[in-house]
XYZ file of C-alpha atoms in Angstrom:
602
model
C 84.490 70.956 78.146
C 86.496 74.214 77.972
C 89.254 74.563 76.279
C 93.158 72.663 77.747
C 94.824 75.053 74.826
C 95.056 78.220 77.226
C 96.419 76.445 79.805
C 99.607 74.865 78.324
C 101.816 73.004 80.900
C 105.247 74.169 78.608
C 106.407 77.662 81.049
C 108.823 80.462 80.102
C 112.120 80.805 81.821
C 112.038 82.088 85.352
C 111.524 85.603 85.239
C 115.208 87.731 85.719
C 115.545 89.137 89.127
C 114.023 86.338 91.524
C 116.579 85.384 93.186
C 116.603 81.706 94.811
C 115.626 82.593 98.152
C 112.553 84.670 96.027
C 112.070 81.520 94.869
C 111.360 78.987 97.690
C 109.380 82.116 99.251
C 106.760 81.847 96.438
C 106.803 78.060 96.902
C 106.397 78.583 100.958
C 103.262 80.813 100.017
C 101.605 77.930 97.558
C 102.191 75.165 100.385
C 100.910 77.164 103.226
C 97.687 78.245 101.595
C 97.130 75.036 99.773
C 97.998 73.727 104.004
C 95.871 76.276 105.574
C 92.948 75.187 103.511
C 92.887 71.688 104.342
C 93.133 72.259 108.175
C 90.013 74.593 107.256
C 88.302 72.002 105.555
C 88.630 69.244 108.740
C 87.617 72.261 110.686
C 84.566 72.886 108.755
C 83.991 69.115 108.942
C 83.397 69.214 112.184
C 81.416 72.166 112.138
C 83.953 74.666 114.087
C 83.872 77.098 110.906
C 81.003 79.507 111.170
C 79.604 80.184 107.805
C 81.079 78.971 104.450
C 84.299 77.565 103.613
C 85.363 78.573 99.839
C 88.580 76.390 98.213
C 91.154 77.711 95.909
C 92.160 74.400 94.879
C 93.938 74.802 91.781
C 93.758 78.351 91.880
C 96.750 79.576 94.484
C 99.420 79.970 91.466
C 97.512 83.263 90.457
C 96.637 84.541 94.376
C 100.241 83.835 94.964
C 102.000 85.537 91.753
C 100.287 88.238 91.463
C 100.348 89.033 94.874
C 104.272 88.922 95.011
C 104.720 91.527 92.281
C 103.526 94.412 94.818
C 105.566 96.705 97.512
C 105.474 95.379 100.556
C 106.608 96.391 104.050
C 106.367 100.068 105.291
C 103.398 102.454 102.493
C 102.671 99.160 100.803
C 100.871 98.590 97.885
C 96.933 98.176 98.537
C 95.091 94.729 97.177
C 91.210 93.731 98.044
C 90.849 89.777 97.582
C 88.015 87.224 96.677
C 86.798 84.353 98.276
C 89.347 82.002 97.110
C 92.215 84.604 96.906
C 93.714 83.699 100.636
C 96.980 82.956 99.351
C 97.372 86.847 98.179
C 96.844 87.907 101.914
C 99.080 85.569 103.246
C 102.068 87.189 101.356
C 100.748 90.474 101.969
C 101.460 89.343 105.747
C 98.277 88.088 107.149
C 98.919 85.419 109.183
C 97.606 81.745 109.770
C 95.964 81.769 113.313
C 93.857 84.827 112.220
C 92.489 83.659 109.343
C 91.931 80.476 111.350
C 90.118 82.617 114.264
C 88.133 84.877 111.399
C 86.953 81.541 109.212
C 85.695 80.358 113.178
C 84.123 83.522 114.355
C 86.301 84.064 117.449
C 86.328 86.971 119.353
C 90.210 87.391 119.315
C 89.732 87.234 115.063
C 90.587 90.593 112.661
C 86.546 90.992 112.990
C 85.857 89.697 116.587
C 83.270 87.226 114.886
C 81.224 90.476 112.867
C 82.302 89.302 109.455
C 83.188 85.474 108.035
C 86.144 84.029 105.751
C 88.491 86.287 104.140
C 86.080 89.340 104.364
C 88.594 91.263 106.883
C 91.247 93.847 106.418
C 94.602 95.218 107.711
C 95.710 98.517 105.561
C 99.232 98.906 107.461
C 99.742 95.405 105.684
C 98.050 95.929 102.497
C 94.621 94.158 102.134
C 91.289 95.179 102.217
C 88.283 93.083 102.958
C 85.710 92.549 100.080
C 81.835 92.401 100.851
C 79.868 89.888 99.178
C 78.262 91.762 96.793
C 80.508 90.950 93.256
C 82.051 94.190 91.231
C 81.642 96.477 94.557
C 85.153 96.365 95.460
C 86.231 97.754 91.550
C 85.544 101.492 92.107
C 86.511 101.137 95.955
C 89.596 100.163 94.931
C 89.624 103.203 92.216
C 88.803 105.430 95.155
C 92.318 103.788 97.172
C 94.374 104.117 93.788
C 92.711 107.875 92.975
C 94.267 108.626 96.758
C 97.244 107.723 95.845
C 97.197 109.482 92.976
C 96.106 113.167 94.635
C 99.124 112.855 96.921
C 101.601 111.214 94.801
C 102.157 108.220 96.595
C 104.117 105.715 94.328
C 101.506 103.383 95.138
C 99.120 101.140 93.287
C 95.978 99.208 94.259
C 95.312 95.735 92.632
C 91.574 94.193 93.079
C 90.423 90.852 91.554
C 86.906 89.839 90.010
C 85.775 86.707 89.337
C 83.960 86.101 85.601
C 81.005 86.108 87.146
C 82.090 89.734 88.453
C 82.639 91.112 84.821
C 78.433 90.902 84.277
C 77.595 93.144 87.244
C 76.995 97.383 86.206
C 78.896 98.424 89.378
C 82.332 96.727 87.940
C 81.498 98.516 84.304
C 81.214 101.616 86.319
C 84.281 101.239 88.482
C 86.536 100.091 85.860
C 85.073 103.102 83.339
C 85.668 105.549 86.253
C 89.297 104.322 86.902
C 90.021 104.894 83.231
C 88.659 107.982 82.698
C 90.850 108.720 85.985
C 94.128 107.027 85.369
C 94.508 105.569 88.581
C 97.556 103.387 89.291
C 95.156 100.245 89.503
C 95.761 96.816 88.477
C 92.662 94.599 87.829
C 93.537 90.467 88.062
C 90.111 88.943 86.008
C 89.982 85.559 86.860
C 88.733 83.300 84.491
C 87.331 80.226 86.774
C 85.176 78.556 83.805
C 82.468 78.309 86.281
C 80.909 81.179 88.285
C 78.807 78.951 90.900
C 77.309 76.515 88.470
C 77.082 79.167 85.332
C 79.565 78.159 82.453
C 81.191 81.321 81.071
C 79.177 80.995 77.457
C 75.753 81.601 79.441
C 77.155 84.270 81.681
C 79.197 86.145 78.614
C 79.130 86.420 75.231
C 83.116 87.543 74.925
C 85.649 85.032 74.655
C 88.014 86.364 76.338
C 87.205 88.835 79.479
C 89.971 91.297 78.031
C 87.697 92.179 75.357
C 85.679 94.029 78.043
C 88.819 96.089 79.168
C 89.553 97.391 75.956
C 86.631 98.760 75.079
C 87.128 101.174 78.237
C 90.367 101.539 76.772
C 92.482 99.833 79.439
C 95.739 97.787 77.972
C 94.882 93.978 78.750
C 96.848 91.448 78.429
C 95.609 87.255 79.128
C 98.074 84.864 80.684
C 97.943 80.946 82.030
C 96.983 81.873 85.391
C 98.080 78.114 86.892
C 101.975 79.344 85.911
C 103.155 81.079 89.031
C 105.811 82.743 87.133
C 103.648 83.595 84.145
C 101.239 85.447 86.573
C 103.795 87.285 88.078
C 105.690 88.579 85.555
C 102.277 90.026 83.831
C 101.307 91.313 87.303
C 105.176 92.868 87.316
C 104.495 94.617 84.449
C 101.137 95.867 85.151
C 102.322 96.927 88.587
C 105.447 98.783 86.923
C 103.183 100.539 84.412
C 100.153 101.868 86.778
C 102.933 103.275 88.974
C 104.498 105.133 86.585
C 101.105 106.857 85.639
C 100.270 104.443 82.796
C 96.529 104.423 84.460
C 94.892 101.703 84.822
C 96.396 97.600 83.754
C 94.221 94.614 83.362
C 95.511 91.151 83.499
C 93.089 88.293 82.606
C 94.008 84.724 84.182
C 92.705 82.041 82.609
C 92.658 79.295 85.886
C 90.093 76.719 86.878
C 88.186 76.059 89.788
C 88.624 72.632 90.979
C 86.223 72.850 93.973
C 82.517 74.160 94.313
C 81.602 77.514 94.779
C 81.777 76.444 98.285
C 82.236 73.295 100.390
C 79.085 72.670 100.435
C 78.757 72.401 96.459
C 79.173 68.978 95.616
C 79.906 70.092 91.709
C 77.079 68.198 90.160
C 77.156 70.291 86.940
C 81.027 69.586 86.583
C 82.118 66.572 84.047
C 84.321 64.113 86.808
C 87.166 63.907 83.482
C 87.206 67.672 83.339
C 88.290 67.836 87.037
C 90.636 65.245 87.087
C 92.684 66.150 84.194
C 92.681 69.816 85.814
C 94.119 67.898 88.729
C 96.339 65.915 87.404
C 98.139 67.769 84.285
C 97.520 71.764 85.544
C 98.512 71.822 88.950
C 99.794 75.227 89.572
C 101.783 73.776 92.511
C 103.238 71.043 91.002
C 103.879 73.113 88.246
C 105.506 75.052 89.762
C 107.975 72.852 91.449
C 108.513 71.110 88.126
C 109.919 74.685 86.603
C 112.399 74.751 89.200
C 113.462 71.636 88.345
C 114.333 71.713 92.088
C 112.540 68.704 94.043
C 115.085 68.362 96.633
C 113.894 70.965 99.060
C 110.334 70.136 98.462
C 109.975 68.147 101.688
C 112.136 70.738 103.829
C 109.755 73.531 102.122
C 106.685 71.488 103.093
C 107.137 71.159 106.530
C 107.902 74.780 107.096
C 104.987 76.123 105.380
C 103.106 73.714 107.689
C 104.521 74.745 110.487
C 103.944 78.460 109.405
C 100.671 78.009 111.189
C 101.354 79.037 114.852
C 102.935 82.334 113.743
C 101.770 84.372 116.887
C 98.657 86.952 115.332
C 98.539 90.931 115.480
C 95.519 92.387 115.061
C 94.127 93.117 112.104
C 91.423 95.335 111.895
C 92.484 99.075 111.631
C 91.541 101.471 114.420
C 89.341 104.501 113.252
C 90.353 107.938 113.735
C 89.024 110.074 116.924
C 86.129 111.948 117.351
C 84.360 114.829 115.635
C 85.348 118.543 115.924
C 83.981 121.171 118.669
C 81.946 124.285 118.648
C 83.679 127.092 117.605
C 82.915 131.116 118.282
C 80.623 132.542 115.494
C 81.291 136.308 115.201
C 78.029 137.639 112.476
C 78.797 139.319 109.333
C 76.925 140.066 105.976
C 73.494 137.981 105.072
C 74.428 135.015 102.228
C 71.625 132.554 100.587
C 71.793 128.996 101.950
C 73.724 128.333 98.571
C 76.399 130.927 99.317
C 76.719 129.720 103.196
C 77.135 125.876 101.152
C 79.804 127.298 99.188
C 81.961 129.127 101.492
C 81.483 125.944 103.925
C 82.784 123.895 101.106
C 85.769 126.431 100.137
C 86.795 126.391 103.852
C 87.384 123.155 104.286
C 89.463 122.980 100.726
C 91.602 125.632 102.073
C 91.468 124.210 105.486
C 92.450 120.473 105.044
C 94.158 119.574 102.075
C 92.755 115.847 102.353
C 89.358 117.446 100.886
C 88.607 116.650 97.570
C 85.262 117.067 95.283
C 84.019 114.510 92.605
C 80.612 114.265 91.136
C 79.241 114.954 87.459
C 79.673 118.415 86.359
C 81.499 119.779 89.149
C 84.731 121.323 87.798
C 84.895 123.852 84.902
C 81.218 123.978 84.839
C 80.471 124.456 88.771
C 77.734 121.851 89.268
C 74.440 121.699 88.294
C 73.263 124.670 90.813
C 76.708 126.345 90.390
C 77.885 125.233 94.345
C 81.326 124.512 93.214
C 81.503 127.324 90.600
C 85.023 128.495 90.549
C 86.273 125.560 92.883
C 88.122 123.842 90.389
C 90.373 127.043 89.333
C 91.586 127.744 92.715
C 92.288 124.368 93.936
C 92.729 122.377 90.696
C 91.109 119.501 88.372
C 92.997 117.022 91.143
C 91.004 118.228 93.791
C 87.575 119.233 92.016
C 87.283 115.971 89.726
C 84.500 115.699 86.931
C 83.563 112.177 86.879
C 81.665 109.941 84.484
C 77.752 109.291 84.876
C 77.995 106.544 87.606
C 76.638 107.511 91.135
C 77.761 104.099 92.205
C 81.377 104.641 90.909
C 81.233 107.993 92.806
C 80.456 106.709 95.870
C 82.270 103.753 96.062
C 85.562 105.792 94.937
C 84.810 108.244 97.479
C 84.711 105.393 100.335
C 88.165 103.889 98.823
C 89.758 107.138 99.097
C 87.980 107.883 102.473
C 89.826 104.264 103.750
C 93.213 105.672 103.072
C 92.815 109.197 104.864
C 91.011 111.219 102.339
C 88.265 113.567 103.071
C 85.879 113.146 99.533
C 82.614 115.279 99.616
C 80.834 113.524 96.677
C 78.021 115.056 94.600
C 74.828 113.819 93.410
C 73.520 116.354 90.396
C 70.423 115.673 91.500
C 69.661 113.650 94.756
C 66.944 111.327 93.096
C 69.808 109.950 91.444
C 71.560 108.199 94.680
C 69.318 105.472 94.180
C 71.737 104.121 91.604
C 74.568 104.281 94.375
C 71.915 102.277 97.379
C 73.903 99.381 97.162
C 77.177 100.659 97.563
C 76.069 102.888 100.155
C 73.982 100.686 102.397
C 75.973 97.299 101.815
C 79.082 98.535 101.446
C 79.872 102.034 102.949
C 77.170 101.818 105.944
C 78.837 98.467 107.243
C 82.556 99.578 106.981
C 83.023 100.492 110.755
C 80.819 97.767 111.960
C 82.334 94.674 110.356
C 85.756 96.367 109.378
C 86.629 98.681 111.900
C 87.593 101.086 108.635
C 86.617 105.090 109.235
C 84.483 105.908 106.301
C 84.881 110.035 106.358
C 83.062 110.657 103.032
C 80.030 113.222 102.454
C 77.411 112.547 99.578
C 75.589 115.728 99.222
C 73.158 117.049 96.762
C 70.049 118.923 95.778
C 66.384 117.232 96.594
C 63.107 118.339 97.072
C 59.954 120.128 94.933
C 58.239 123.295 94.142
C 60.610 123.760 90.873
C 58.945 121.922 88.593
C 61.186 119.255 87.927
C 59.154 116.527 87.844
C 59.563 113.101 88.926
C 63.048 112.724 88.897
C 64.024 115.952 90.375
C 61.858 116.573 92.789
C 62.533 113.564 95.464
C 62.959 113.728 99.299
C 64.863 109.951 99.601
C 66.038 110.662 103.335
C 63.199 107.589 104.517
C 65.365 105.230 102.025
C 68.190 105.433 104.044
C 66.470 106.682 107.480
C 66.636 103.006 109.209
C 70.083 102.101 107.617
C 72.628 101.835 110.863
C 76.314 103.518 110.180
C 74.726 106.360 107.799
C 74.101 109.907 109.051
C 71.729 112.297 107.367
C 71.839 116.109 107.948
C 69.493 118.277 105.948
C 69.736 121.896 107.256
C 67.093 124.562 106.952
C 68.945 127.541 107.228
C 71.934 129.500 105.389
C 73.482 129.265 108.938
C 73.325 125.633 108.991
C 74.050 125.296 105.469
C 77.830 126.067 106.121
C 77.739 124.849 109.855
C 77.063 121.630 109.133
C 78.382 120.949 105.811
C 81.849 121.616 107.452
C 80.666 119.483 110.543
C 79.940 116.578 108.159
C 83.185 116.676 106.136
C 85.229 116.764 110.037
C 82.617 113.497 110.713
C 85.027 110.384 110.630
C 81.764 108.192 109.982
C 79.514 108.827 106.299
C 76.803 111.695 106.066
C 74.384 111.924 103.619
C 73.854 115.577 103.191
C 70.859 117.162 101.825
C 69.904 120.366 99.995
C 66.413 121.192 99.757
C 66.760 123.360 96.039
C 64.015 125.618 96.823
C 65.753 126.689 99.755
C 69.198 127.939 97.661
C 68.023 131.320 96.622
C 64.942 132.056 98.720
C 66.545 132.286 102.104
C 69.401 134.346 103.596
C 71.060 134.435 107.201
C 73.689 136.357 108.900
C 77.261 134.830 107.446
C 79.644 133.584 109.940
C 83.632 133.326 109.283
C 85.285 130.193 108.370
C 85.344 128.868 112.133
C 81.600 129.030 112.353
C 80.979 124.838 112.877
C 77.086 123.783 114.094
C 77.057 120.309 115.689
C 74.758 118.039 113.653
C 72.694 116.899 116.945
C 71.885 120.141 118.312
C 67.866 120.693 118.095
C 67.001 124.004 117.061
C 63.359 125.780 118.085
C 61.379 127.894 116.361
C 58.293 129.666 117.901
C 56.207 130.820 115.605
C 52.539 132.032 117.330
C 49.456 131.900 115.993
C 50.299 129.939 113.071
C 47.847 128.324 111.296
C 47.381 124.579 111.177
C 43.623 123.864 110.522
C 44.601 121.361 107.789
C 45.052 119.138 110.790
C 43.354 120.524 113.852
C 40.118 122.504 113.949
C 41.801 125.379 115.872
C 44.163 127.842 115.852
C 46.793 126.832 118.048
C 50.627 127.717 118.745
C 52.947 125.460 116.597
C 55.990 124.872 117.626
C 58.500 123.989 115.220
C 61.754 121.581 115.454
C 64.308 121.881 112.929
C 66.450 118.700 113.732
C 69.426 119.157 111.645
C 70.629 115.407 111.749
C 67.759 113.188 111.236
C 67.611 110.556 113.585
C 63.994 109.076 115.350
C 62.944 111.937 117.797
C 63.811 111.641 121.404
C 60.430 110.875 123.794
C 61.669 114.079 125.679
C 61.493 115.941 122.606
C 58.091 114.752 121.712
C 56.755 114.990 125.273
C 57.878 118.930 125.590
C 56.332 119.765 122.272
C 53.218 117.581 123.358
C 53.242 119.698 126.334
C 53.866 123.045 125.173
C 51.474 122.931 122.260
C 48.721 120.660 123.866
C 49.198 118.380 119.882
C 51.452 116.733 118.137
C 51.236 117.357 114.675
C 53.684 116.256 111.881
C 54.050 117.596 108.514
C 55.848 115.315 106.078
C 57.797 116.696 103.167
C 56.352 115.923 99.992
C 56.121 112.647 98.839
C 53.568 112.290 102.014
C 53.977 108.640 103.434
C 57.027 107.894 102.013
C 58.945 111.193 103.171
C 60.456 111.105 106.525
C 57.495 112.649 108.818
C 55.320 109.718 108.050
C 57.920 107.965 110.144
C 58.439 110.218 112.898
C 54.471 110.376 112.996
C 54.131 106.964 112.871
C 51.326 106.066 115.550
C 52.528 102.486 116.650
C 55.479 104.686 117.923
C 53.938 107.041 119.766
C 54.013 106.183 123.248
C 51.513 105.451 125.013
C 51.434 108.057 128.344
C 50.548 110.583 125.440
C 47.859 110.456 124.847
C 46.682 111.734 128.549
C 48.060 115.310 127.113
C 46.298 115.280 124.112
């Protein structure tokens, strides 16, 4: 059995500056989620929730406190919940009937029935919905804070892991990146003794979780996270200290789960004595009432928190921003490589939109790894041209926080073989944002890919098929110095995320007329090329006319499309980038989806 020590029942003095009516608030918030709860578990009973019902029995002292020590109201302060962390969005605002319509999949709920349990958001009130995968939300939330940061925003995020959380890379990453950063960012660890059945000794080898904050060099600090009080006043002081540019706080909470990892977890693994004296001598709620030393209202308070549950709803999920930007004229001017037509794109929209900002590895005093942001970072700053740590994941998913809050991030891979190590956050968490959030993710991930420079393995990848059938991403990989800056400014003005890429051999070898800085190419616009008499006899036995497509954003080629090149050419030939199969043109040539009135033209 753990240890009862770190959880002593004996409480310091109510913290100075909670007033009484501060007081009974807190206590309103512990009743109505420990209320809420219940009426979710009848509901689940009778099988009107849709999904999984997780309990924070025992657990809404530290939702609750820590919760209360952030701004509120008008520019609040931005926190991203777990599973069992409803009582945190309940005094950010959130209110009863739409967590009741989210937990039953309604079409009136925050996510009209898209997403399940807490996993919904509402900025304007100050929470943001996690995603299942554990650690994820740790550098999105470092993105958020970093946003505040750029425009000096007296802000702070606050995002909570389970210990289960602490053993994934991506919260390593995130919580190394928001160091290295100093972001205002508070991070609540939770220390639930049991992540799903896993006891912390087989899951850690640490006793304490704010051994793993120090060694990133964060100040950490572990309190008895079933004292209400004791939780917020650490919180307080975390809060106080990441907003006046102390960087990033950590506050461990040592708690206990008293319920399964979900309703349906009867808690097999769990000694019955272990439970019950967490039940009976660490209540957070009766704890808390006990402190006060105040039972008369208790009944009074009780009925109004129950009662709390009809509060009318507003909608919760956040309205994306409008549409993309239109053609512009595109007076000609001196030839540039497809590297210099990146760059100026790039500086344009810096000097453009202040809400641009670059961060990748490399990309500030030293200009990048192919020197496309040489210079960047002495005309527009380190704030704006940030040199992160080696974590493509960290990059990415600070780029999307940031991107939530009205930021425009263009983040770099060094090389694009690398993005592999961000798939996760891009495809589970980025890709779904608008879909089961309704959150604008405006960010650009851009970087060098492709052969013929001898970089072997590792350098030398094409990964646009990875991501080709992944709905809510957008690739663009442009072929000319023209499109190079066209579309690189197209995709930062894109309020949904674009994968950019830059085929390295291209950089140096090609030129094109430049354009000013108004010169904009819309990503779906098919260009032609005619090119007669060109040689193809490594697929057809003739010389015939091949006519070439360049389709700037890659997306599966209309039938119309196909049909006219059918037509015109009297073949349909496709020539993959290297690596072959796996490179996009093995899907675009796939034969199962080639219809079947072609082949009377071939």
């Amino acid at each position: 059995m753990p240890s009862r020590a770190a959880s002593s029942t004996q409480s310091p003095p109510i913290p100075a500056g909670l007033t009484r009516a501060q007081l009974l608030e807190i206590y309103r918030y512990l009743r109505l989620t420990r209320t809420l709860e219940e009426r979710l578990t009848a509901l689940y009973r009778q099988s009107k929730v849709i999904g999984g019902l997780f309990r924070s029995l025992g657990q809404e002292g530290e939702s609750v406190g820590s919760a209360y020590a952030l701004a509120r109201g008008p520019d609040p302060d931005i926190l991203s919940p777990l599973i069992r962390n409803l009582g945190s969005m309940l005094v950010m605002g959130a209110e009863p009937i739409a967590i009741l319509r989210q937990y039953m999949a309604k079409a009136e709920g925050p996510t009209r029935g898209r997403e399940l349990n807490v996993h919904f958001n509402d900025l304007e009130k100050g929470y943001l919905g996690q995603i299942s995968h554990l650690g994820d939300m740790v550098p999105v939330m470092a993105g958020i804070a970093l946003s505040f940061k750029l425009r000096g925003e007296p802000r702070v995020g606050l995002v909570y892991v389970g210990d289960g959380a602490t053993s994934t890379g991506t919260f390593h990453e995130g919580l190394n990146f928001a160091a290295v950063q100093k972001v205002p960012l508070v991070v609540i660890a939770e220390y639930n003794r049991w992540a799903y059945s896993t006891p912390p000794e087989k899951q850690f080898a640490v006793k304490d979780l704010v051994e793993k904050a120090k060694g990133y060099g964060i100040p950490a600090v572990t309190v008895d996270g079933n004292d209400v009080l004791a939780v917020y006043e650490a919180t307080k002081l975390a809060v106080e200290r990441a907003r006046r540019g102390h960087g990033v706080q950590f506050v461990e909470v040592k708690t206990y789960r008293r319920k399964g990892h979900a309703e349906h977890d009867d808690q097999h693994y769990v000694p019955k004595d272990e439970l019950d004296w967490w039940a009976k001598e660490n209540d957070p709620v009766d704890r808390y009432v006990k402190q006060l030393g105040d039972r008369s209202g208790d009944r009074c308070l009780h009925r109004r928190a129950a009662a709390a549950g009809g509060i009318c709803a507003g909608r919760c999920v956040r309205r994306p921003a409008g549409g993309t930007a239109t053609l512009v004229p595109e007076p000609l001017m001196a030839d540039v490589t497809y590297l210099e037509a990146l760059r100026q794109g790039l500086w344009e929209e810096m000097e453009r939109d202040p809400s641009v900002f670059i961060l990748g590895e490399d990309v500030g005093a030293y200009g990048g790894a192919f020197k496309v942001t040489e210079g960047f970072a002495k005309k527009f700053g380190e704030a704006r041209v940030i040199d992160t740590p080696i974590s493509e994941a960290a990059i990415v998913g600070a780029a999307a926080g940031a991107a939530h809050m009205g930021m425009r991030p263009v983040a770099e891979m060094q090389f694009i073989d690398f993005i592999s190590c961000a798939y996760d956050m891009l495809t589970n968490y980025v890709a779904t944002a608008r879909y089961r959030a309704g959150l604008a993710t405006p960010i650009v991930v851009r970087g060098p890919c492709g052969g013929y420079v001898r970089g072997g393995p590792f350098h030398s990848q094409n990964p646009e098929a990875a991501f080709f059938h992944t709905p809510g991403l957008k690739i663009v990989y442009p072929a000319t110095a023209r499109d190079a800056k066209g579309l690189i400014k197209a995709s930062i003005r894109d309020e949904d995320p674009v994968i950019y890429l830059e085929h390295k051999w291209l950089y140096r070898r090609i030129k094109h007329a430049e354009h000013d800085d108004q010169h904009y190419v819309p990503k779906d616009e098919l260009d032609w090329w005619a090119k007669e008499n060109d040689p193809v006899d490594r697929y057809v036995k003739q010389l015939v006319q091949h006519e070439w497509v360049e389709e700037r954003e890659l997306k599966a080629i209309d039938d119309r499309v196909k049909v006219e090149i059918d037509q015109a050419t009297d073949a349909c030939i496709d020539e993959p980038l290297p690596p072959g199969e796996s490179a996009l043109g093995g899907v675009y040539a796939d034969p199962p989806a080639v219809p079947r009135h072609w082949y009377r033209s071939l």
